[in-house]
Amino acid sequence: MRRSVLASLLALLSLLGSVPASAQVVVEDGVVTRKEAAPKRLGGIDIIEHLDLPLPLGLAFKDTAGQAVTLSKYVSGERPVIFTLNYSDCPMLCSLQLAGLSEVLGKLDRALGRDFEIVTVSLNPDETSERARQTEARYRAEGGDVEGRRGWHFLTGSKANIDQLAGALGVVYGYNEQRREYVHPAALIISTPSGRVSRYLYGIEYHPKTLSLSLVEAAEGKIGSSVDRFILYCFHYDESEGRYAPAAMNIMRVGGSFTAVALGGFLGSFWFRQSRRRTRSSRAGSRRPALGLGEAAGPKSAVEDVES
């Protein structure tokens, strides 16, 4: 009973939390979920997994020093490489994804630069090497070991080469011309030392053991599979859409969700205690004999005293 009450309460709070008219709150087995269509601007944005397909290692980009480099400089046959597609001026999930990657680096049993490399390519063809260098410095410094993070490389390039790399990685992204922002999914793509796509890890937080094992598999040339495919999209609020992308909104509502769960737990516990108290009172009343006229109420028994 408490479970159904809590589910109903959460559903009500979800409805009060500005749920779009197009959304449905569904309660199944006590679990509350929100089902809604993706915003129009997310149409076609996705990741199409290209496992075991080779990457175009001859593609040219620029490093943060402005020097021309090819992907073969980083995918050199010695160690696996983690690829991410982001951009420095992203207003939404890019910073969350890169921060999540930065955080997990200190928890791995493998060393960046020795056991694997990271290549972050900007989706913005207008991003300068100077802007990329600022972003690179930020995430290298976050770990407190700048020298140890020299295996994380930030590259910029032409739109043609960015599109070719994104296509090879299976990343389908778009561009919002009105806001001048890129709409793209958040994921890590891991390649083998020889440059073949090995595994996809989705989202903005990464479990150290999962990432470590994925790198071990990639180092051995093994091709993995995606067990958990939950894609987050970088998408800015648009009044014409009337809402954020579901995943972005969920992230921003984490605090509200905790509050709702805490409130539901408190009320559920309160109602349950009240119900037990009424039950005990009714039982005690049924056991106590009615007093006749002139009879005085005697002292309560020990059992009655405990139950009341």
PDB file of C-alpha atoms in Angstrom, residues 3-298:
ATOM      1  CA  ARG A   3       4.421   1.673  -2.451  1.00  0.00           C
ATOM      2  CA  SER A   4       1.284   2.629  -4.364  1.00  0.00           C
ATOM      3  CA  VAL A   5       0.844   5.760  -2.261  1.00  0.00           C
ATOM      4  CA  LEU A   6       4.447   6.801  -2.903  1.00  0.00           C
ATOM      5  CA  ALA A   7       4.090   6.125  -6.625  1.00  0.00           C
ATOM      6  CA  SER A   8       0.923   8.197  -6.757  1.00  0.00           C
ATOM      7  CA  LEU A   9       2.626  11.025  -4.880  1.00  0.00           C
ATOM      8  CA  LEU A  10       5.605  11.010  -7.234  1.00  0.00           C
ATOM      9  CA  ALA A  11       3.295  11.000 -10.229  1.00  0.00           C
ATOM     10  CA  LEU A  12       1.454  13.993  -8.807  1.00  0.00           C
ATOM     11  CA  LEU A  13       4.720  15.852  -8.154  1.00  0.00           C
ATOM     12  CA  SER A  14       5.861  15.097 -11.697  1.00  0.00           C
ATOM     13  CA  LEU A  15       2.638  16.509 -13.040  1.00  0.00           C
ATOM     14  CA  LEU A  16       3.072  19.625 -10.930  1.00  0.00           C
ATOM     15  CA  GLY A  17       6.631  20.008 -12.199  1.00  0.00           C
ATOM     16  CA  SER A  18       5.639  21.558 -15.525  1.00  0.00           C
ATOM     17  CA  VAL A  19       5.336  18.333 -17.476  1.00  0.00           C
ATOM     18  CA  PRO A  20       4.675  19.189 -21.126  1.00  0.00           C
ATOM     19  CA  ALA A  21       1.261  18.529 -22.562  1.00  0.00           C
ATOM     20  CA  SER A  22       2.825  16.025 -24.944  1.00  0.00           C
ATOM     21  CA  ALA A  23       4.317  14.049 -22.044  1.00  0.00           C
ATOM     22  CA  GLN A  24       2.715  11.158 -20.225  1.00  0.00           C
ATOM     23  CA  VAL A  25       3.444  10.144 -16.646  1.00  0.00           C
ATOM     24  CA  VAL A  26       3.265   6.353 -16.456  1.00  0.00           C
ATOM     25  CA  VAL A  27       3.240   4.396 -13.194  1.00  0.00           C
ATOM     26  CA  GLU A  28       4.109   0.723 -13.638  1.00  0.00           C
ATOM     27  CA  ASP A  29       4.850  -1.537 -10.663  1.00  0.00           C
ATOM     28  CA  GLY A  30       5.419   1.499  -8.500  1.00  0.00           C
ATOM     29  CA  VAL A  31       7.950   3.050 -10.914  1.00  0.00           C
ATOM     30  CA  VAL A  32       7.203   6.494 -12.309  1.00  0.00           C
ATOM     31  CA  THR A  33       8.451   7.274 -15.810  1.00  0.00           C
ATOM     32  CA  ARG A  34       7.871  10.169 -18.184  1.00  0.00           C
ATOM     33  CA  LYS A  35       7.261   9.384 -21.824  1.00  0.00           C
ATOM     34  CA  GLU A  36       7.402  12.159 -24.365  1.00  0.00           C
ATOM     35  CA  ALA A  37       8.421  12.735 -27.942  1.00  0.00           C
ATOM     36  CA  ALA A  38      11.886  14.153 -28.560  1.00  0.00           C
ATOM     37  CA  PRO A  39      12.114  17.822 -29.593  1.00  0.00           C
ATOM     38  CA  LYS A  40      11.968  18.480 -33.319  1.00  0.00           C
ATOM     39  CA  ARG A  41      15.588  19.591 -33.387  1.00  0.00           C
ATOM     40  CA  LEU A  42      16.710  16.184 -32.099  1.00  0.00           C
ATOM     41  CA  GLY A  43      15.274  14.429 -35.117  1.00  0.00           C
ATOM     42  CA  GLY A  44      17.988  12.247 -36.617  1.00  0.00           C
ATOM     43  CA  ILE A  45      20.552  13.021 -33.908  1.00  0.00           C
ATOM     44  CA  ASP A  46      21.921   9.655 -32.868  1.00  0.00           C
ATOM     45  CA  ILE A  47      24.854   7.283 -32.734  1.00  0.00           C
ATOM     46  CA  ILE A  48      24.984   4.496 -35.273  1.00  0.00           C
ATOM     47  CA  GLU A  49      27.511   2.015 -33.948  1.00  0.00           C
ATOM     48  CA  HIS A  50      30.323   1.227 -36.365  1.00  0.00           C
ATOM     49  CA  LEU A  51      31.983  -1.537 -34.403  1.00  0.00           C
ATOM     50  CA  ASP A  52      35.123  -2.989 -35.998  1.00  0.00           C
ATOM     51  CA  LEU A  53      35.139  -0.428 -38.801  1.00  0.00           C
ATOM     52  CA  PRO A  54      38.426   1.391 -39.518  1.00  0.00           C
ATOM     53  CA  LEU A  55      38.891   5.079 -38.800  1.00  0.00           C
ATOM     54  CA  PRO A  56      40.265   7.518 -41.428  1.00  0.00           C
ATOM     55  CA  LEU A  57      43.677   7.971 -39.799  1.00  0.00           C
ATOM     56  CA  GLY A  58      44.908  10.227 -42.581  1.00  0.00           C
ATOM     57  CA  LEU A  59      42.477  13.023 -41.700  1.00  0.00           C
ATOM     58  CA  ALA A  60      44.241  16.307 -40.929  1.00  0.00           C
ATOM     59  CA  PHE A  61      43.488  18.511 -37.921  1.00  0.00           C
ATOM     60  CA  LYS A  62      45.307  21.144 -35.859  1.00  0.00           C
ATOM     61  CA  ASP A  63      46.563  20.669 -32.318  1.00  0.00           C
ATOM     62  CA  THR A  64      46.403  23.381 -29.658  1.00  0.00           C
ATOM     63  CA  ALA A  65      49.756  24.746 -30.817  1.00  0.00           C
ATOM     64  CA  GLY A  66      48.281  25.330 -34.283  1.00  0.00           C
ATOM     65  CA  GLN A  67      50.384  22.575 -35.837  1.00  0.00           C
ATOM     66  CA  ALA A  68      48.921  20.333 -38.545  1.00  0.00           C
ATOM     67  CA  VAL A  69      48.546  16.722 -37.376  1.00  0.00           C
ATOM     68  CA  THR A  70      46.809  13.590 -38.590  1.00  0.00           C
ATOM     69  CA  LEU A  71      44.908  11.088 -36.499  1.00  0.00           C
ATOM     70  CA  SER A  72      47.662   8.565 -37.135  1.00  0.00           C
ATOM     71  CA  LYS A  73      49.852  10.555 -34.733  1.00  0.00           C
ATOM     72  CA  TYR A  74      47.622   9.416 -31.871  1.00  0.00           C
ATOM     73  CA  VAL A  75      46.336   6.119 -33.243  1.00  0.00           C
ATOM     74  CA  SER A  76      49.800   4.767 -33.870  1.00  0.00           C
ATOM     75  CA  GLY A  77      49.347   1.062 -33.185  1.00  0.00           C
ATOM     76  CA  GLU A  78      50.784   1.254 -29.663  1.00  0.00           C
ATOM     77  CA  ARG A  79      47.754   1.880 -27.434  1.00  0.00           C
ATOM     78  CA  PRO A  80      43.961   2.307 -27.627  1.00  0.00           C
ATOM     79  CA  VAL A  81      42.430   5.759 -28.038  1.00  0.00           C
ATOM     80  CA  ILE A  82      39.274   7.285 -26.564  1.00  0.00           C
ATOM     81  CA  PHE A  83      37.526   9.684 -28.968  1.00  0.00           C
ATOM     82  CA  THR A  84      35.036  12.368 -27.961  1.00  0.00           C
ATOM     83  CA  LEU A  85      33.287  14.944 -30.153  1.00  0.00           C
ATOM     84  CA  ASN A  86      32.558  18.173 -28.271  1.00  0.00           C
ATOM     85  CA  TYR A  87      33.297  21.895 -28.593  1.00  0.00           C
ATOM     86  CA  SER A  88      34.610  24.514 -26.207  1.00  0.00           C
ATOM     87  CA  ASP A  89      31.634  26.903 -26.226  1.00  0.00           C
ATOM     88  CA  CYS A  90      29.010  24.211 -25.702  1.00  0.00           C
ATOM     89  CA  PRO A  91      26.414  25.505 -23.186  1.00  0.00           C
ATOM     90  CA  MET A  92      25.118  22.159 -22.031  1.00  0.00           C
ATOM     91  CA  LEU A  93      26.416  18.596 -21.826  1.00  0.00           C
ATOM     92  CA  CYS A  94      29.925  18.923 -23.233  1.00  0.00           C
ATOM     93  CA  SER A  95      31.342  20.266 -19.990  1.00  0.00           C
ATOM     94  CA  LEU A  96      29.476  17.599 -18.014  1.00  0.00           C
ATOM     95  CA  GLN A  97      30.770  14.828 -20.254  1.00  0.00           C
ATOM     96  CA  LEU A  98      34.378  16.039 -20.222  1.00  0.00           C
ATOM     97  CA  ALA A  99      34.209  16.612 -16.461  1.00  0.00           C
ATOM     98  CA  GLY A 100      32.930  13.053 -16.030  1.00  0.00           C
ATOM     99  CA  LEU A 101      35.782  11.735 -18.146  1.00  0.00           C
ATOM    100  CA  SER A 102      38.289  13.879 -16.249  1.00  0.00           C
ATOM    101  CA  GLU A 103      37.014  12.567 -12.921  1.00  0.00           C
ATOM    102  CA  VAL A 104      37.207   8.891 -13.843  1.00  0.00           C
ATOM    103  CA  LEU A 105      40.808   9.186 -15.051  1.00  0.00           C
ATOM    104  CA  GLY A 106      42.040   9.321 -11.470  1.00  0.00           C
ATOM    105  CA  LYS A 107      40.192   6.090 -10.625  1.00  0.00           C
ATOM    106  CA  LEU A 108      41.511   3.881 -13.426  1.00  0.00           C
ATOM    107  CA  ASP A 109      44.103   1.183 -13.014  1.00  0.00           C
ATOM    108  CA  ARG A 110      45.585   2.283 -16.331  1.00  0.00           C
ATOM    109  CA  ALA A 111      47.631   5.423 -16.981  1.00  0.00           C
ATOM    110  CA  LEU A 112      46.727   8.084 -19.527  1.00  0.00           C
ATOM    111  CA  GLY A 113      49.572   8.570 -21.990  1.00  0.00           C
ATOM    112  CA  ARG A 114      51.138   5.221 -21.159  1.00  0.00           C
ATOM    113  CA  ASP A 115      48.247   2.773 -21.608  1.00  0.00           C
ATOM    114  CA  PHE A 116      45.849   4.854 -23.703  1.00  0.00           C
ATOM    115  CA  GLU A 117      45.308   8.270 -25.324  1.00  0.00           C
ATOM    116  CA  ILE A 118      42.313  10.611 -25.479  1.00  0.00           C
ATOM    117  CA  VAL A 119      41.463  12.691 -28.542  1.00  0.00           C
ATOM    118  CA  THR A 120      38.749  15.328 -28.255  1.00  0.00           C
ATOM    119  CA  VAL A 121      37.818  16.845 -31.615  1.00  0.00           C
ATOM    120  CA  SER A 122      35.828  20.072 -31.744  1.00  0.00           C
ATOM    121  CA  LEU A 123      32.578  19.949 -33.696  1.00  0.00           C
ATOM    122  CA  ASN A 124      32.910  23.671 -34.382  1.00  0.00           C
ATOM    123  CA  PRO A 125      35.034  24.292 -37.497  1.00  0.00           C
ATOM    124  CA  ASP A 126      35.396  27.941 -36.434  1.00  0.00           C
ATOM    125  CA  GLU A 127      36.981  27.085 -33.086  1.00  0.00           C
ATOM    126  CA  THR A 128      40.535  28.394 -32.908  1.00  0.00           C
ATOM    127  CA  SER A 129      43.593  26.588 -31.609  1.00  0.00           C
ATOM    128  CA  GLU A 130      43.833  29.204 -28.863  1.00  0.00           C
ATOM    129  CA  ARG A 131      40.293  28.447 -27.653  1.00  0.00           C
ATOM    130  CA  ALA A 132      40.998  24.720 -27.769  1.00  0.00           C
ATOM    131  CA  ARG A 133      44.200  25.294 -25.777  1.00  0.00           C
ATOM    132  CA  GLN A 134      42.200  26.986 -23.022  1.00  0.00           C
ATOM    133  CA  THR A 135      39.856  23.999 -22.827  1.00  0.00           C
ATOM    134  CA  GLU A 136      42.775  21.579 -22.900  1.00  0.00           C
ATOM    135  CA  ALA A 137      44.478  23.420 -20.023  1.00  0.00           C
ATOM    136  CA  ARG A 138      41.286  23.335 -17.989  1.00  0.00           C
ATOM    137  CA  TYR A 139      40.800  19.576 -18.133  1.00  0.00           C
ATOM    138  CA  ARG A 140      44.459  18.792 -17.742  1.00  0.00           C
ATOM    139  CA  ALA A 141      44.628  20.937 -14.608  1.00  0.00           C
ATOM    140  CA  GLU A 142      41.473  19.414 -13.096  1.00  0.00           C
ATOM    141  CA  GLY A 143      43.301  16.199 -12.367  1.00  0.00           C
ATOM    142  CA  GLY A 144      46.075  17.967 -10.465  1.00  0.00           C
ATOM    143  CA  ASP A 145      48.658  16.285 -12.692  1.00  0.00           C
ATOM    144  CA  VAL A 146      49.160  18.340 -15.824  1.00  0.00           C
ATOM    145  CA  GLU A 147      52.191  16.348 -16.948  1.00  0.00           C
ATOM    146  CA  GLY A 148      50.351  13.074 -16.475  1.00  0.00           C
ATOM    147  CA  ARG A 149      47.532  14.271 -18.690  1.00  0.00           C
ATOM    148  CA  ARG A 150      49.548  15.145 -21.752  1.00  0.00           C
ATOM    149  CA  GLY A 151      47.944  12.119 -23.345  1.00  0.00           C
ATOM    150  CA  TRP A 152      44.694  14.079 -23.690  1.00  0.00           C
ATOM    151  CA  HIS A 153      44.709  15.958 -27.007  1.00  0.00           C
ATOM    152  CA  PHE A 154      42.272  18.639 -28.201  1.00  0.00           C
ATOM    153  CA  LEU A 155      42.021  19.112 -31.956  1.00  0.00           C
ATOM    154  CA  THR A 156      40.286  21.503 -34.333  1.00  0.00           C
ATOM    155  CA  GLY A 157      39.673  21.100 -38.039  1.00  0.00           C
ATOM    156  CA  SER A 158      37.680  21.852 -41.148  1.00  0.00           C
ATOM    157  CA  LYS A 159      33.997  21.003 -41.403  1.00  0.00           C
ATOM    158  CA  ALA A 160      34.700  18.428 -44.092  1.00  0.00           C
ATOM    159  CA  ASN A 161      37.178  16.558 -41.920  1.00  0.00           C
ATOM    160  CA  ILE A 162      35.003  16.849 -38.806  1.00  0.00           C
ATOM    161  CA  ASP A 163      32.064  15.411 -40.734  1.00  0.00           C
ATOM    162  CA  GLN A 164      34.194  12.591 -42.106  1.00  0.00           C
ATOM    163  CA  LEU A 165      35.440  11.632 -38.652  1.00  0.00           C
ATOM    164  CA  ALA A 166      31.954  11.881 -37.136  1.00  0.00           C
ATOM    165  CA  GLY A 167      30.626   9.663 -39.911  1.00  0.00           C
ATOM    166  CA  ALA A 168      33.341   7.078 -39.301  1.00  0.00           C
ATOM    167  CA  LEU A 169      32.602   7.097 -35.551  1.00  0.00           C
ATOM    168  CA  GLY A 170      28.871   6.834 -36.227  1.00  0.00           C
ATOM    169  CA  VAL A 171      28.016  10.182 -34.599  1.00  0.00           C
ATOM    170  CA  VAL A 172      25.103  11.987 -36.224  1.00  0.00           C
ATOM    171  CA  TYR A 173      24.945  15.615 -35.077  1.00  0.00           C
ATOM    172  CA  GLY A 174      23.249  18.820 -36.178  1.00  0.00           C
ATOM    173  CA  TYR A 175      23.529  22.588 -35.968  1.00  0.00           C
ATOM    174  CA  ASN A 176      21.035  25.121 -34.624  1.00  0.00           C
ATOM    175  CA  GLU A 177      21.644  28.144 -36.845  1.00  0.00           C
ATOM    176  CA  GLN A 178      19.437  30.453 -34.794  1.00  0.00           C
ATOM    177  CA  ARG A 179      21.401  29.797 -31.599  1.00  0.00           C
ATOM    178  CA  ARG A 180      24.667  28.885 -33.281  1.00  0.00           C
ATOM    179  CA  GLU A 181      24.916  25.726 -31.247  1.00  0.00           C
ATOM    180  CA  TYR A 182      25.644  22.111 -32.106  1.00  0.00           C
ATOM    181  CA  VAL A 183      23.165  19.389 -31.226  1.00  0.00           C
ATOM    182  CA  HIS A 184      24.967  16.125 -30.583  1.00  0.00           C
ATOM    183  CA  PRO A 185      24.930  12.963 -28.460  1.00  0.00           C
ATOM    184  CA  ALA A 186      27.307  12.363 -25.540  1.00  0.00           C
ATOM    185  CA  ALA A 187      29.447   9.228 -25.716  1.00  0.00           C
ATOM    186  CA  LEU A 188      32.986   7.908 -25.610  1.00  0.00           C
ATOM    187  CA  ILE A 189      34.139   5.947 -28.648  1.00  0.00           C
ATOM    188  CA  ILE A 190      37.100   3.653 -28.019  1.00  0.00           C
ATOM    189  CA  SER A 191      39.330   2.469 -30.828  1.00  0.00           C
ATOM    190  CA  THR A 192      41.906  -0.297 -30.963  1.00  0.00           C
ATOM    191  CA  PRO A 193      45.592   0.632 -31.383  1.00  0.00           C
ATOM    192  CA  SER A 194      45.221  -0.092 -35.088  1.00  0.00           C
ATOM    193  CA  GLY A 195      42.288   2.329 -35.431  1.00  0.00           C
ATOM    194  CA  ARG A 196      39.171   0.145 -35.452  1.00  0.00           C
ATOM    195  CA  VAL A 197      36.104   1.074 -33.420  1.00  0.00           C
ATOM    196  CA  SER A 198      36.024  -1.211 -30.382  1.00  0.00           C
ATOM    197  CA  ARG A 199      33.302   0.015 -28.025  1.00  0.00           C
ATOM    198  CA  TYR A 200      30.858   2.810 -27.192  1.00  0.00           C
ATOM    199  CA  LEU A 201      30.268   4.113 -23.665  1.00  0.00           C
ATOM    200  CA  TYR A 202      27.246   6.381 -23.379  1.00  0.00           C
ATOM    201  CA  GLY A 203      26.324   9.234 -21.054  1.00  0.00           C
ATOM    202  CA  ILE A 204      28.308  11.678 -18.944  1.00  0.00           C
ATOM    203  CA  GLU A 205      29.467   9.441 -16.083  1.00  0.00           C
ATOM    204  CA  TYR A 206      31.695   6.433 -16.551  1.00  0.00           C
ATOM    205  CA  HIS A 207      32.329   3.543 -14.186  1.00  0.00           C
ATOM    206  CA  PRO A 208      36.078   3.018 -13.655  1.00  0.00           C
ATOM    207  CA  LYS A 209      35.910  -0.777 -13.976  1.00  0.00           C
ATOM    208  CA  THR A 210      33.846  -0.617 -17.166  1.00  0.00           C
ATOM    209  CA  LEU A 211      36.190   1.893 -18.780  1.00  0.00           C
ATOM    210  CA  SER A 212      39.292  -0.042 -17.677  1.00  0.00           C
ATOM    211  CA  LEU A 213      38.000  -3.326 -19.078  1.00  0.00           C
ATOM    212  CA  SER A 214      36.964  -1.583 -22.300  1.00  0.00           C
ATOM    213  CA  LEU A 215      40.503  -0.249 -22.701  1.00  0.00           C
ATOM    214  CA  VAL A 216      41.974  -3.689 -21.977  1.00  0.00           C
ATOM    215  CA  GLU A 217      39.752  -5.231 -24.648  1.00  0.00           C
ATOM    216  CA  ALA A 218      40.627  -2.517 -27.139  1.00  0.00           C
ATOM    217  CA  ALA A 219      44.355  -2.935 -26.411  1.00  0.00           C
ATOM    218  CA  GLU A 220      43.982  -6.609 -27.261  1.00  0.00           C
ATOM    219  CA  GLY A 221      42.149  -5.770 -30.466  1.00  0.00           C
ATOM    220  CA  LYS A 222      38.838  -7.140 -29.203  1.00  0.00           C
ATOM    221  CA  ILE A 223      35.536  -5.677 -30.339  1.00  0.00           C
ATOM    222  CA  GLY A 224      32.992  -5.206 -27.559  1.00  0.00           C
ATOM    223  CA  SER A 225      29.265  -4.605 -27.527  1.00  0.00           C
ATOM    224  CA  SER A 226      27.161  -1.897 -25.945  1.00  0.00           C
ATOM    225  CA  VAL A 227      25.208  -3.289 -23.024  1.00  0.00           C
ATOM    226  CA  ASP A 228      23.711  -0.006 -21.840  1.00  0.00           C
ATOM    227  CA  ARG A 229      22.685   2.412 -24.583  1.00  0.00           C
ATOM    228  CA  PHE A 230      21.339   5.549 -22.946  1.00  0.00           C
ATOM    229  CA  ILE A 231      22.201   8.592 -25.038  1.00  0.00           C
ATOM    230  CA  LEU A 232      22.227  12.104 -23.648  1.00  0.00           C
ATOM    231  CA  TYR A 233      21.810  14.963 -26.062  1.00  0.00           C
ATOM    232  CA  CYS A 234      23.334  18.410 -25.943  1.00  0.00           C
ATOM    233  CA  PHE A 235      20.354  20.655 -26.583  1.00  0.00           C
ATOM    234  CA  HIS A 236      19.591  24.200 -25.466  1.00  0.00           C
ATOM    235  CA  TYR A 237      16.180  25.311 -24.239  1.00  0.00           C
ATOM    236  CA  ASP A 238      13.990  26.640 -27.028  1.00  0.00           C
ATOM    237  CA  GLU A 239      10.693  28.343 -26.272  1.00  0.00           C
ATOM    238  CA  SER A 240       9.272  27.139 -29.565  1.00  0.00           C
ATOM    239  CA  GLU A 241       9.846  23.588 -28.337  1.00  0.00           C
ATOM    240  CA  GLY A 242       8.365  24.416 -24.953  1.00  0.00           C
ATOM    241  CA  ARG A 243      10.837  22.284 -23.035  1.00  0.00           C
ATOM    242  CA  TYR A 244      14.362  20.974 -22.760  1.00  0.00           C
ATOM    243  CA  ALA A 245      15.441  17.696 -24.216  1.00  0.00           C
ATOM    244  CA  PRO A 246      14.240  14.965 -21.829  1.00  0.00           C
ATOM    245  CA  ALA A 247      17.724  13.914 -20.741  1.00  0.00           C
ATOM    246  CA  ALA A 248      18.916  17.463 -20.127  1.00  0.00           C
ATOM    247  CA  MET A 249      15.773  18.262 -18.172  1.00  0.00           C
ATOM    248  CA  ASN A 250      16.240  15.139 -16.076  1.00  0.00           C
ATOM    249  CA  ILE A 251      19.759  16.232 -15.182  1.00  0.00           C
ATOM    250  CA  MET A 252      18.531  19.663 -14.139  1.00  0.00           C
ATOM    251  CA  ARG A 253      15.746  18.088 -12.059  1.00  0.00           C
ATOM    252  CA  VAL A 254      17.976  15.814 -10.014  1.00  0.00           C
ATOM    253  CA  GLY A 255      17.638  18.061  -6.982  1.00  0.00           C
ATOM    254  CA  GLY A 256      13.880  18.175  -7.391  1.00  0.00           C
ATOM    255  CA  SER A 257      13.714  14.398  -7.697  1.00  0.00           C
ATOM    256  CA  PHE A 258      15.614  13.918  -4.453  1.00  0.00           C
ATOM    257  CA  THR A 259      13.235  16.330  -2.760  1.00  0.00           C
ATOM    258  CA  ALA A 260      10.205  14.484  -4.139  1.00  0.00           C
ATOM    259  CA  VAL A 261      11.516  11.108  -3.002  1.00  0.00           C
ATOM    260  CA  ALA A 262      12.361  12.454   0.458  1.00  0.00           C
ATOM    261  CA  LEU A 263       8.928  14.059   0.768  1.00  0.00           C
ATOM    262  CA  GLY A 264       7.218  10.908  -0.433  1.00  0.00           C
ATOM    263  CA  GLY A 265       9.183   8.785   2.018  1.00  0.00           C
ATOM    264  CA  PHE A 266       8.319  11.085   4.904  1.00  0.00           C
ATOM    265  CA  LEU A 267       4.611  11.204   4.090  1.00  0.00           C
ATOM    266  CA  GLY A 268       4.439   7.471   3.422  1.00  0.00           C
ATOM    267  CA  SER A 269       6.124   6.725   6.752  1.00  0.00           C
ATOM    268  CA  PHE A 270       3.856   9.214   8.535  1.00  0.00           C
ATOM    269  CA  TRP A 271       0.701   7.671   7.071  1.00  0.00           C
ATOM    270  CA  PHE A 272       1.901   4.187   7.915  1.00  0.00           C
ATOM    271  CA  ARG A 273       2.583   5.130  11.551  1.00  0.00           C
ATOM    272  CA  GLN A 274      -0.819   6.771  11.800  1.00  0.00           C
ATOM    273  CA  SER A 275      -2.480   3.648  10.420  1.00  0.00           C
ATOM    274  CA  ARG A 276      -0.676   1.414  12.918  1.00  0.00           C
ATOM    275  CA  ARG A 277      -1.592   3.744  15.783  1.00  0.00           C
ATOM    276  CA  ARG A 278      -5.297   3.648  14.851  1.00  0.00           C
ATOM    277  CA  THR A 279      -5.178  -0.135  14.585  1.00  0.00           C
ATOM    278  CA  ARG A 280      -3.623  -0.464  18.031  1.00  0.00           C
ATOM    279  CA  SER A 281      -6.162   1.908  19.537  1.00  0.00           C
ATOM    280  CA  SER A 282      -9.079  -0.029  18.092  1.00  0.00           C
ATOM    281  CA  ARG A 283      -7.651  -3.340  19.343  1.00  0.00           C
ATOM    282  CA  ALA A 284      -7.114  -1.922  22.828  1.00  0.00           C
ATOM    283  CA  GLY A 285     -10.659  -0.584  22.888  1.00  0.00           C
ATOM    284  CA  SER A 286     -12.167  -3.934  21.903  1.00  0.00           C
ATOM    285  CA  ARG A 287     -10.250  -5.761  24.650  1.00  0.00           C
ATOM    286  CA  ARG A 288     -11.198  -3.293  27.453  1.00  0.00           C
ATOM    287  CA  PRO A 289     -14.572  -4.304  29.148  1.00  0.00           C
ATOM    288  CA  ALA A 290     -17.281  -1.721  29.318  1.00  0.00           C
ATOM    289  CA  LEU A 291     -17.679  -0.115  32.751  1.00  0.00           C
ATOM    290  CA  GLY A 292     -21.057  -0.398  34.442  1.00  0.00           C
ATOM    291  CA  LEU A 293     -22.697   2.356  36.462  1.00  0.00           C
ATOM    292  CA  GLY A 294     -20.952   2.809  39.752  1.00  0.00           C
ATOM    293  CA  GLU A 295     -17.861   0.882  38.665  1.00  0.00           C
ATOM    294  CA  ALA A 296     -14.571   2.621  38.853  1.00  0.00           C
ATOM    295  CA  ALA A 297     -11.952   2.235  36.156  1.00  0.00           C
ATOM    296  CA  GLY A 298      -9.115   0.120  37.440  1.00  0.00           C
TER     297      GLY A 298
END
